CSV table of C-alpha atoms in Angstrom, one decimal:
chain,number,residue,atom,x,y,z
G,20,MET,CA,103.3,107.6,99.0
G,21,GLN,CA,107.2,107.7,98.3
G,22,LEU,CA,109.7,104.8,98.3
G,23,ILE,CA,113.3,105.7,99.3
G,24,ILE,CA,115.8,102.9,98.3
G,25,GLU,CA,119.3,102.7,99.4
G,26,PHE,CA,121.9,100.7,97.7
G,27,ARG,CA,125.0,99.1,99.4
G,28,SER,CA,126.8,100.1,95.8
G,29,THR,CA,126.3,103.8,96.1
G,30,ASN,CA,125.6,106.3,98.7
G,31,VAL,CA,122.9,108.2,96.6
G,32,PRO,CA,119.3,106.8,97.2
G,33,LEU,CA,116.6,106.3,94.8
G,34,THR,CA,113.3,107.9,95.4
G,35,ILE,CA,110.2,106.7,93.8
G,36,LYS,CA,107.2,109.1,94.0
G,37,GLU,CA,105.1,107.3,91.1
G,38,ASN,CA,103.9,103.8,90.8
G,39,CYS,CA,105.1,103.2,94.4
G,40,LYS,CA,102.3,100.0,94.7
G,41,GLU,CA,103.7,98.5,91.6
G,42,VAL,CA,107.3,98.7,93.0
G,43,LEU,CA,106.0,97.0,96.1
G,44,GLU,CA,104.3,94.5,94.3
G,45,ASP,CA,107.2,93.4,92.4
G,46,ILE,CA,109.1,93.3,95.6
G,47,ILE,CA,106.6,90.5,96.9
G,48,LYS,CA,106.2,88.7,93.7
G,49,ASN,CA,110.2,88.5,92.8
G,50,ASP,CA,112.5,86.1,94.9
G,51,ASN,CA,115.5,87.8,94.5
G,52,ARG,CA,115.5,90.8,92.2
G,53,LEU,CA,114.2,94.0,92.4
G,54,VAL,CA,113.1,94.8,88.6
G,55,TYR,CA,111.5,98.5,88.1
G,56,LYS,CA,111.1,100.0,84.6
G,57,ALA,CA,109.6,103.7,84.3
G,58,LYS,CA,110.1,106.4,81.5
G,59,ASP,CA,113.3,107.7,82.9
G,60,ILE,CA,115.0,104.7,84.8
G,61,SER,CA,115.5,101.0,84.5
G,62,LEU,CA,116.6,99.1,87.6
G,63,ASP,CA,117.3,95.3,88.1
G,64,GLU,CA,119.1,94.8,91.2
G,65,GLU,CA,119.7,91.8,93.6
G,66,TYR,CA,118.0,92.2,97.0
G,67,SER,CA,121.4,91.4,98.6
G,68,ASN,CA,122.4,95.1,97.1
G,69,ILE,CA,119.7,96.9,98.6
G,70,LYS,CA,120.5,98.4,102.1
G,71,SER,CA,117.2,99.8,103.0
G,72,ILE,CA,113.4,100.3,101.7
G,73,GLN,CA,111.7,103.3,103.3
G,74,ILE,CA,108.4,104.0,102.8
G,75,THR,CA,106.9,107.5,103.4
G,76,PHE,CA,103.1,108.7,103.4
G,77,GLU,CA,102.7,112.4,102.7
């Protein structure tokens, strides 16, 4: 599984291939922010800045 998250503030999407389940759980738990921390990225975005979230099963 992988997530592709597009933001309104940039044309470059974020692709997450690891810990997808945890990211989806955080989306469900948090009311208005997506908070994601990994070894190489830290993300703290308001939902209003997210254009789309695509889930792909490989």
